[in-house]
Amino acid sequence: DAKTTQPNSMESNEEEPVHLPCNHSTISGTDYIHWYRQLPSQGPEYVIHGLTSNVNNRMASLAIAEDRKSSTLILHRATLRDAAVYYCILSFDYGGSQGNLIFGKGTKLSVKP
Amino acid sequence: DAMVIQNPRYQVTQFGKPVTLSCSQTLNHNVMYWYQQKSSQAPKLLFHYYDKDFNNEADTPDNFQSRRPNTSFCFLDIRSPGLGDAAMYLCATSRGASGASEQYFGPGTRLTVT
């Protein structure tokens, strides 16, 4: 399985941008890059996903390196509600495991007022 | 609002006593997943249904079973819970099973084994 590597924890100040990095050097051509987050005592929540091009939605932006071996989730203005564990996950688009999410340890984001 | 509902939110069972956790969805999604999340760990996929087709992860213990009687409902049965099965159990759905599919998670059921 293609693996991802993320920092264990990061800190941010409220109302400042946050860049959450993810390395996925063994990514294959049909793997999608997904980001989910999990707030305390809640189920994970979908944030964004992409394949090759950068993506934007109402929650965040996803910047994907040209070689696709790394990506960055960008929260444009962190709020206290954004404090969560952020998971970067590769989702296969082939084979019997396609669409499955294999969660790694994620990055715990703390947001200071 | 369309959503994924898990009942109960908290379940206490005795060691060895069978327990069933329930998940329902109003999204009309084809795929339903069950994950186990132990304290301070990431969610771990147990199995999923694509429509009526059941797909078990290779390392899911035989103690865990699942049923999907219709599109809306999916159940997780733990035949003989051990202390090590205490965890949050998360249900998720997706429209399809491709790499681009987004999963929608329920709030989870926290299982305590006494």
PDB file of C-alpha atoms in Angstrom:
ATOM      1  CA  ASP A   1       0.000   0.000   0.000  1.00  0.00           C
ATOM      2  CA  ALA A   2       1.208   3.473  -0.795  1.00  0.00           C
ATOM      3  CA  LYS A   3       2.039   5.243   2.434  1.00  0.00           C
ATOM      4  CA  THR A   4       1.940   8.865   3.535  1.00  0.00           C
ATOM      5  CA  THR A   5       4.164  10.702   5.984  1.00  0.00           C
ATOM      6  CA  GLN A   6       2.928  13.671   7.998  1.00  0.00           C
ATOM      7  CA  PRO A   7       4.308  15.628  10.959  1.00  0.00           C
ATOM      8  CA  ASN A   8       2.848  14.432  14.239  1.00  0.00           C
ATOM      9  CA  SER A   9       1.720  17.884  15.295  1.00  0.00           C
ATOM     10  CA  MET A  10       1.596  21.508  14.210  1.00  0.00           C
ATOM     11  CA  GLU A  11       0.580  24.762  15.831  1.00  0.00           C
ATOM     12  CA  SER A  12      -1.083  27.759  14.281  1.00  0.00           C
ATOM     13  CA  ASN A  13      -2.411  31.102  15.366  1.00  0.00           C
ATOM     14  CA  GLU A  14      -6.043  31.954  14.851  1.00  0.00           C
ATOM     15  CA  GLU A  15      -6.827  33.796  11.591  1.00  0.00           C
ATOM     16  CA  GLU A  16      -3.460  32.917  10.072  1.00  0.00           C
ATOM     17  CA  PRO A  17      -2.968  30.521   7.129  1.00  0.00           C
ATOM     18  CA  VAL A  18      -1.914  26.959   7.863  1.00  0.00           C
ATOM     19  CA  HIS A  19       0.079  24.722   5.526  1.00  0.00           C
ATOM     20  CA  LEU A  20      -0.116  21.020   6.392  1.00  0.00           C
ATOM     21  CA  PRO A  21       2.462  18.948   4.485  1.00  0.00           C
ATOM     22  CA  CYS A  22       2.223  15.342   3.364  1.00  0.00           C
ATOM     23  CA  ASN A  23       4.834  13.177   1.661  1.00  0.00           C
ATOM     24  CA  HIS A  24       3.774  10.258  -0.513  1.00  0.00           C
ATOM     25  CA  SER A  25       6.867   9.305  -2.478  1.00  0.00           C
ATOM     26  CA  THR A  26       5.522   5.862  -3.511  1.00  0.00           C
ATOM     27  CA  ILE A  27       2.293   7.223  -5.012  1.00  0.00           C
ATOM     28  CA  SER A  28       1.196   5.541  -8.228  1.00  0.00           C
ATOM     29  CA  GLY A  29      -0.373   7.188 -11.231  1.00  0.00           C
ATOM     30  CA  THR A  30      -3.967   6.359 -10.347  1.00  0.00           C
ATOM     31  CA  ASP A  31      -3.825   7.165  -6.618  1.00  0.00           C
ATOM     32  CA  TYR A  32      -5.989  10.053  -5.487  1.00  0.00           C
ATOM     33  CA  ILE A  33      -4.801  12.255  -2.607  1.00  0.00           C
ATOM     34  CA  HIS A  34      -7.482  12.723   0.034  1.00  0.00           C
ATOM     35  CA  TRP A  35      -7.572  14.826   3.180  1.00  0.00           C
ATOM     36  CA  TYR A  36      -9.922  14.166   6.056  1.00  0.00           C
ATOM     37  CA  ARG A  37     -10.018  15.716   9.479  1.00  0.00           C
ATOM     38  CA  GLN A  38     -11.321  14.471  12.782  1.00  0.00           C
ATOM     39  CA  LEU A  39     -12.451  16.865  15.471  1.00  0.00           C
ATOM     40  CA  PRO A  40     -12.394  15.606  19.060  1.00  0.00           C
ATOM     41  CA  SER A  41     -15.092  12.999  19.774  1.00  0.00           C
ATOM     42  CA  GLN A  42     -16.432  13.103  16.203  1.00  0.00           C
ATOM     43  CA  GLY A  43     -16.206  10.941  13.109  1.00  0.00           C
ATOM     44  CA  PRO A  44     -13.773  11.953  10.371  1.00  0.00           C
ATOM     45  CA  GLU A  45     -14.916  14.641   7.960  1.00  0.00           C
ATOM     46  CA  TYR A  46     -13.997  14.864   4.275  1.00  0.00           C
ATOM     47  CA  VAL A  47     -11.976  17.981   3.460  1.00  0.00           C
ATOM     48  CA  ILE A  48     -10.709  17.775  -0.108  1.00  0.00           C
ATOM     49  CA  HIS A  49      -9.162  15.472  -2.679  1.00  0.00           C
ATOM     50  CA  GLY A  50      -7.218  15.706  -5.922  1.00  0.00           C
ATOM     51  CA  LEU A  51      -5.313  13.719  -8.511  1.00  0.00           C
ATOM     52  CA  THR A  52      -2.835  15.974 -10.311  1.00  0.00           C
ATOM     53  CA  SER A  53      -4.044  19.569 -10.320  1.00  0.00           C
ATOM     54  CA  ASN A  54      -4.424  21.918  -7.384  1.00  0.00           C
ATOM     55  CA  VAL A  55      -7.936  21.982  -5.959  1.00  0.00           C
ATOM     56  CA  ASN A  56      -9.958  24.557  -4.051  1.00  0.00           C
ATOM     57  CA  ASN A  57     -13.216  24.238  -2.159  1.00  0.00           C
ATOM     58  CA  ARG A  58     -14.994  26.149   0.569  1.00  0.00           C
ATOM     59  CA  MET A  59     -13.001  24.443   3.311  1.00  0.00           C
ATOM     60  CA  ALA A  60      -9.449  24.424   2.012  1.00  0.00           C
ATOM     61  CA  SER A  61      -7.020  24.282  -0.887  1.00  0.00           C
ATOM     62  CA  LEU A  62      -4.900  21.340  -1.945  1.00  0.00           C
ATOM     63  CA  ALA A  63      -1.562  21.983  -3.595  1.00  0.00           C
ATOM     64  CA  ILE A  64      -0.048  18.948  -5.330  1.00  0.00           C
ATOM     65  CA  ALA A  65       3.610  18.860  -6.324  1.00  0.00           C
ATOM     66  CA  GLU A  66       4.345  18.408 -10.008  1.00  0.00           C
ATOM     67  CA  ASP A  67       5.866  14.957  -9.398  1.00  0.00           C
ATOM     68  CA  ARG A  68       2.935  14.130  -7.083  1.00  0.00           C
ATOM     69  CA  LYS A  69       5.285  12.906  -4.366  1.00  0.00           C
ATOM     70  CA  SER A  70       4.051  15.478  -1.911  1.00  0.00           C
ATOM     71  CA  SER A  71       1.058  17.682  -1.265  1.00  0.00           C
ATOM     72  CA  THR A  72       0.020  20.480   1.060  1.00  0.00           C
ATOM     73  CA  LEU A  73      -3.356  21.184   2.592  1.00  0.00           C
ATOM     74  CA  ILE A  74      -3.890  24.905   3.015  1.00  0.00           C
ATOM     75  CA  LEU A  75      -6.356  26.378   5.470  1.00  0.00           C
ATOM     76  CA  HIS A  76      -6.522  30.026   4.499  1.00  0.00           C
ATOM     77  CA  ARG A  77      -7.574  31.453   7.866  1.00  0.00           C
ATOM     78  CA  ALA A  78      -7.417  29.056  10.795  1.00  0.00           C
ATOM     79  CA  THR A  79     -10.171  29.239  13.377  1.00  0.00           C
ATOM     80  CA  LEU A  80     -10.393  27.533  16.754  1.00  0.00           C
ATOM     81  CA  ARG A  81     -12.859  25.119  15.164  1.00  0.00           C
ATOM     82  CA  ASP A  82     -10.119  23.896  12.818  1.00  0.00           C
ATOM     83  CA  ALA A  83      -8.234  22.255  15.685  1.00  0.00           C
ATOM     84  CA  ALA A  84      -8.334  18.586  14.722  1.00  0.00           C
ATOM     85  CA  VAL A  85      -6.292  15.646  13.495  1.00  0.00           C
ATOM     86  CA  TYR A  86      -5.737  15.968   9.744  1.00  0.00           C
ATOM     87  CA  TYR A  87      -5.229  12.794   7.743  1.00  0.00           C
ATOM     88  CA  CYS A  88      -3.583  12.650   4.329  1.00  0.00           C
ATOM     89  CA  ILE A  89      -4.655   9.424   2.611  1.00  0.00           C
ATOM     90  CA  LEU A  90      -3.996   7.856  -0.781  1.00  0.00           C
ATOM     91  CA  SER A  91      -7.018   6.209  -2.309  1.00  0.00           C
ATOM     92  CA  PHE A  92      -6.485   3.615  -5.005  1.00  0.00           C
ATOM     93  CA  ASP A  93      -8.454   3.760  -8.194  1.00  0.00           C
ATOM     94  CA  TYR A  94      -7.870   0.161  -9.258  1.00  0.00           C
ATOM     95  CA  GLY A  95      -8.027  -3.339  -7.894  1.00  0.00           C
ATOM     96  CA  GLY A  96     -10.058  -4.832  -5.088  1.00  0.00           C
ATOM     97  CA  SER A  97      -9.177  -2.090  -2.610  1.00  0.00           C
ATOM     98  CA  GLN A  98     -10.224   0.810  -4.786  1.00  0.00           C
ATOM     99  CA  GLY A  99     -11.851   3.589  -2.854  1.00  0.00           C
ATOM    100  CA  ASN A 100     -10.695   2.246   0.516  1.00  0.00           C
ATOM    101  CA  LEU A 101      -9.188   4.705   2.963  1.00  0.00           C
ATOM    102  CA  ILE A 102      -6.169   3.505   4.922  1.00  0.00           C
ATOM    103  CA  PHE A 103      -5.612   6.078   7.652  1.00  0.00           C
ATOM    104  CA  GLY A 104      -2.109   6.920   8.882  1.00  0.00           C
ATOM    105  CA  LYS A 105      -1.343   8.714  12.123  1.00  0.00           C
ATOM    106  CA  GLY A 106      -2.205  12.171  10.832  1.00  0.00           C
ATOM    107  CA  THR A 107      -1.168  15.621  12.021  1.00  0.00           C
ATOM    108  CA  LYS A 108      -2.697  17.052  15.158  1.00  0.00           C
ATOM    109  CA  LEU A 109      -3.308  20.748  14.520  1.00  0.00           C
ATOM    110  CA  SER A 110      -3.585  23.086  17.479  1.00  0.00           C
ATOM    111  CA  VAL A 111      -4.919  26.607  16.955  1.00  0.00           C
ATOM    112  CA  LYS A 112      -4.028  29.319  19.448  1.00  0.00           C
ATOM    113  CA  PRO A 113      -6.318  32.309  19.995  1.00  0.00           C
TER     114      PRO A 113
ATOM    115  CA  ASP B   1     -30.360  16.799   5.942  1.00  0.00           C
ATOM    116  CA  ALA B   2     -28.975  13.641   4.390  1.00  0.00           C
ATOM    117  CA  MET B   3     -26.735  11.914   6.848  1.00  0.00           C
ATOM    118  CA  VAL B   4     -25.159   8.845   8.406  1.00  0.00           C
ATOM    119  CA  ILE B   5     -26.724   7.817  11.704  1.00  0.00           C
ATOM    120  CA  GLN B   6     -25.248   5.463  14.248  1.00  0.00           C
ATOM    121  CA  ASN B   7     -27.123   3.964  17.153  1.00  0.00           C
ATOM    122  CA  PRO B   8     -26.499   3.811  19.960  1.00  0.00           C
ATOM    123  CA  ARG B   9     -23.812   6.460  20.506  1.00  0.00           C
ATOM    124  CA  TYR B  10     -22.577   4.596  23.583  1.00  0.00           C
ATOM    125  CA  GLN B  11     -22.834   0.854  24.149  1.00  0.00           C
ATOM    126  CA  VAL B  12     -21.705  -1.161  27.144  1.00  0.00           C
ATOM    127  CA  THR B  13     -21.491  -4.932  26.857  1.00  0.00           C
ATOM    128  CA  GLN B  14     -20.071  -7.723  28.949  1.00  0.00           C
ATOM    129  CA  PHE B  15     -17.057  -9.783  28.060  1.00  0.00           C
ATOM    130  CA  GLY B  16     -18.204 -12.523  25.684  1.00  0.00           C
ATOM    131  CA  LYS B  17     -21.756 -11.212  25.261  1.00  0.00           C
ATOM    132  CA  PRO B  18     -22.713 -10.664  21.607  1.00  0.00           C
ATOM    133  CA  VAL B  19     -23.398  -7.079  20.628  1.00  0.00           C
ATOM    134  CA  THR B  20     -24.773  -5.420  17.498  1.00  0.00           C
ATOM    135  CA  LEU B  21     -24.076  -1.865  16.380  1.00  0.00           C
ATOM    136  CA  SER B  22     -26.322  -0.153  13.878  1.00  0.00           C
ATOM    137  CA  CYS B  23     -25.743   2.285  11.035  1.00  0.00           C
ATOM    138  CA  SER B  24     -28.281   3.869   8.729  1.00  0.00           C
ATOM    139  CA  GLN B  25     -27.950   6.368   5.908  1.00  0.00           C
ATOM    140  CA  THR B  26     -30.274   8.702   4.065  1.00  0.00           C
ATOM    141  CA  LEU B  27     -27.732   9.416   1.301  1.00  0.00           C
ATOM    142  CA  ASN B  28     -28.748   6.394  -0.825  1.00  0.00           C
ATOM    143  CA  HIS B  29     -25.076   5.553  -1.232  1.00  0.00           C
ATOM    144  CA  ASN B  30     -23.968   2.238  -2.688  1.00  0.00           C
ATOM    145  CA  VAL B  31     -21.059   1.598  -0.329  1.00  0.00           C
ATOM    146  CA  MET B  32     -21.066   1.277   3.441  1.00  0.00           C
ATOM    147  CA  TYR B  33     -17.920   0.872   5.553  1.00  0.00           C
ATOM    148  CA  TRP B  34     -17.145  -0.095   9.131  1.00  0.00           C
ATOM    149  CA  TYR B  35     -14.024   1.179  10.879  1.00  0.00           C
ATOM    150  CA  GLN B  36     -12.609   0.519  14.332  1.00  0.00           C
ATOM    151  CA  GLN B  37     -10.806   3.334  16.125  1.00  0.00           C
ATOM    152  CA  LYS B  38      -9.035   2.566  19.380  1.00  0.00           C
ATOM    153  CA  SER B  39      -8.003   5.279  21.782  1.00  0.00           C
ATOM    154  CA  SER B  40      -5.375   7.644  20.341  1.00  0.00           C
ATOM    155  CA  GLN B  41      -5.148   5.625  17.120  1.00  0.00           C
ATOM    156  CA  ALA B  42      -6.282   6.222  13.558  1.00  0.00           C
ATOM    157  CA  PRO B  43      -9.432   4.554  12.190  1.00  0.00           C
ATOM    158  CA  LYS B  44      -8.852   1.054  10.834  1.00  0.00           C
ATOM    159  CA  LEU B  45     -11.028  -0.362   8.078  1.00  0.00           C
ATOM    160  CA  LEU B  46     -12.751  -3.625   9.057  1.00  0.00           C
ATOM    161  CA  PHE B  47     -14.914  -4.318   5.994  1.00  0.00           C
ATOM    162  CA  HIS B  48     -17.303  -2.779   3.519  1.00  0.00           C
ATOM    163  CA  TYR B  49     -20.314  -3.557   1.383  1.00  0.00           C
ATOM    164  CA  TYR B  50     -20.660  -2.463  -2.217  1.00  0.00           C
ATOM    165  CA  ASP B  51     -24.398  -2.941  -2.594  1.00  0.00           C
ATOM    166  CA  LYS B  52     -24.782  -6.532  -1.370  1.00  0.00           C
ATOM    167  CA  ASP B  53     -21.188  -7.551  -2.067  1.00  0.00           C
ATOM    168  CA  PHE B  54     -19.247  -7.988   1.161  1.00  0.00           C
ATOM    169  CA  ASN B  55     -15.511  -7.186   1.249  1.00  0.00           C
ATOM    170  CA  ASN B  56     -13.545  -8.188   4.317  1.00  0.00           C
ATOM    171  CA  GLU B  57     -10.124  -6.754   5.141  1.00  0.00           C
ATOM    172  CA  ALA B  58      -7.540  -9.521   5.455  1.00  0.00           C
ATOM    173  CA  ASP B  59      -6.680  -8.790   9.083  1.00  0.00           C
ATOM    174  CA  THR B  60     -10.235  -8.339  10.410  1.00  0.00           C
ATOM    175  CA  PRO B  61     -10.821 -10.931  13.146  1.00  0.00           C
ATOM    176  CA  ASP B  62     -13.503 -13.581  12.568  1.00  0.00           C
ATOM    177  CA  ASN B  63     -15.197 -12.275  15.697  1.00  0.00           C
ATOM    178  CA  PHE B  64     -16.468  -9.350  13.628  1.00  0.00           C
ATOM    179  CA  GLN B  65     -19.323  -9.877  11.200  1.00  0.00           C
ATOM    180  CA  SER B  66     -21.546  -7.558   9.235  1.00  0.00           C
ATOM    181  CA  ARG B  67     -24.982  -7.571   7.645  1.00  0.00           C
ATOM    182  CA  ARG B  68     -26.566  -5.221   5.145  1.00  0.00           C
ATOM    183  CA  PRO B  69     -30.253  -6.097   4.775  1.00  0.00           C
ATOM    184  CA  ASN B  70     -31.005  -3.164   2.481  1.00  0.00           C
ATOM    185  CA  THR B  71     -29.410  -0.022   1.025  1.00  0.00           C
ATOM    186  CA  SER B  72     -30.087   2.095   4.086  1.00  0.00           C
ATOM    187  CA  PHE B  73     -28.950  -0.120   6.940  1.00  0.00           C
ATOM    188  CA  CYS B  74     -25.744  -1.908   7.896  1.00  0.00           C
ATOM    189  CA  PHE B  75     -24.976  -3.754  11.123  1.00  0.00           C
ATOM    190  CA  LEU B  76     -21.741  -4.682  12.868  1.00  0.00           C
ATOM    191  CA  ASP B  77     -21.972  -7.845  14.970  1.00  0.00           C
ATOM    192  CA  ILE B  78     -19.287  -8.717  17.489  1.00  0.00           C
ATOM    193  CA  ARG B  79     -19.864 -12.334  18.401  1.00  0.00           C
ATOM    194  CA  SER B  80     -17.781 -12.582  21.567  1.00  0.00           C
ATOM    195  CA  PRO B  81     -16.402  -9.186  22.575  1.00  0.00           C
ATOM    196  CA  GLY B  82     -13.100  -9.145  24.387  1.00  0.00           C
ATOM    197  CA  LEU B  83     -11.578  -6.313  26.394  1.00  0.00           C
ATOM    198  CA  GLY B  84      -9.436  -5.485  23.374  1.00  0.00           C
ATOM    199  CA  ASP B  85     -12.529  -4.743  21.286  1.00  0.00           C
ATOM    200  CA  ALA B  86     -13.335  -1.641  23.318  1.00  0.00           C
ATOM    201  CA  ALA B  87     -13.164   1.147  20.769  1.00  0.00           C
ATOM    202  CA  MET B  88     -15.075   3.712  18.750  1.00  0.00           C
ATOM    203  CA  TYR B  89     -16.803   2.054  15.799  1.00  0.00           C
ATOM    204  CA  LEU B  90     -17.349   4.311  12.820  1.00  0.00           C
ATOM    205  CA  CYS B  91     -19.704   3.785   9.912  1.00  0.00           C
ATOM    206  CA  ALA B  92     -19.120   5.564   6.623  1.00  0.00           C
ATOM    207  CA  THR B  93     -20.773   5.662   3.216  1.00  0.00           C
ATOM    208  CA  SER B  94     -19.749   6.629  -0.295  1.00  0.00           C
ATOM    209  CA  ARG B  95     -21.605   6.884  -3.565  1.00  0.00           C
ATOM    210  CA  GLY B  96     -19.103   4.666  -5.359  1.00  0.00           C
ATOM    211  CA  ALA B  97     -15.890   2.803  -4.709  1.00  0.00           C
ATOM    212  CA  SER B  98     -13.318   4.625  -6.756  1.00  0.00           C
ATOM    213  CA  GLY B  99     -10.244   6.534  -5.788  1.00  0.00           C
ATOM    214  CA  ALA B 100     -12.197   9.759  -6.222  1.00  0.00           C
ATOM    215  CA  SER B 101     -15.042   8.741  -3.919  1.00  0.00           C
ATOM    216  CA  GLU B 102     -15.635  10.827  -0.815  1.00  0.00           C
ATOM    217  CA  GLN B 103     -16.652   9.053   2.342  1.00  0.00           C
ATOM    218  CA  TYR B 104     -19.218  10.429   4.773  1.00  0.00           C
ATOM    219  CA  PHE B 105     -18.822   9.318   8.361  1.00  0.00           C
ATOM    220  CA  GLY B 106     -21.298   8.920  11.165  1.00  0.00           C
ATOM    221  CA  PRO B 107     -20.581  10.145  14.696  1.00  0.00           C
ATOM    222  CA  GLY B 108     -19.513   6.703  15.871  1.00  0.00           C
ATOM    223  CA  THR B 109     -20.560   4.285  18.609  1.00  0.00           C
ATOM    224  CA  ARG B 110     -18.249   4.033  21.581  1.00  0.00           C
ATOM    225  CA  LEU B 111     -18.171   0.441  22.810  1.00  0.00           C
ATOM    226  CA  THR B 112     -17.147  -0.403  26.358  1.00  0.00           C
ATOM    227  CA  VAL B 113     -16.522  -4.029  27.324  1.00  0.00           C
ATOM    228  CA  THR B 114     -16.751  -4.858  31.021  1.00  0.00           C
TER     229      THR B 114
END
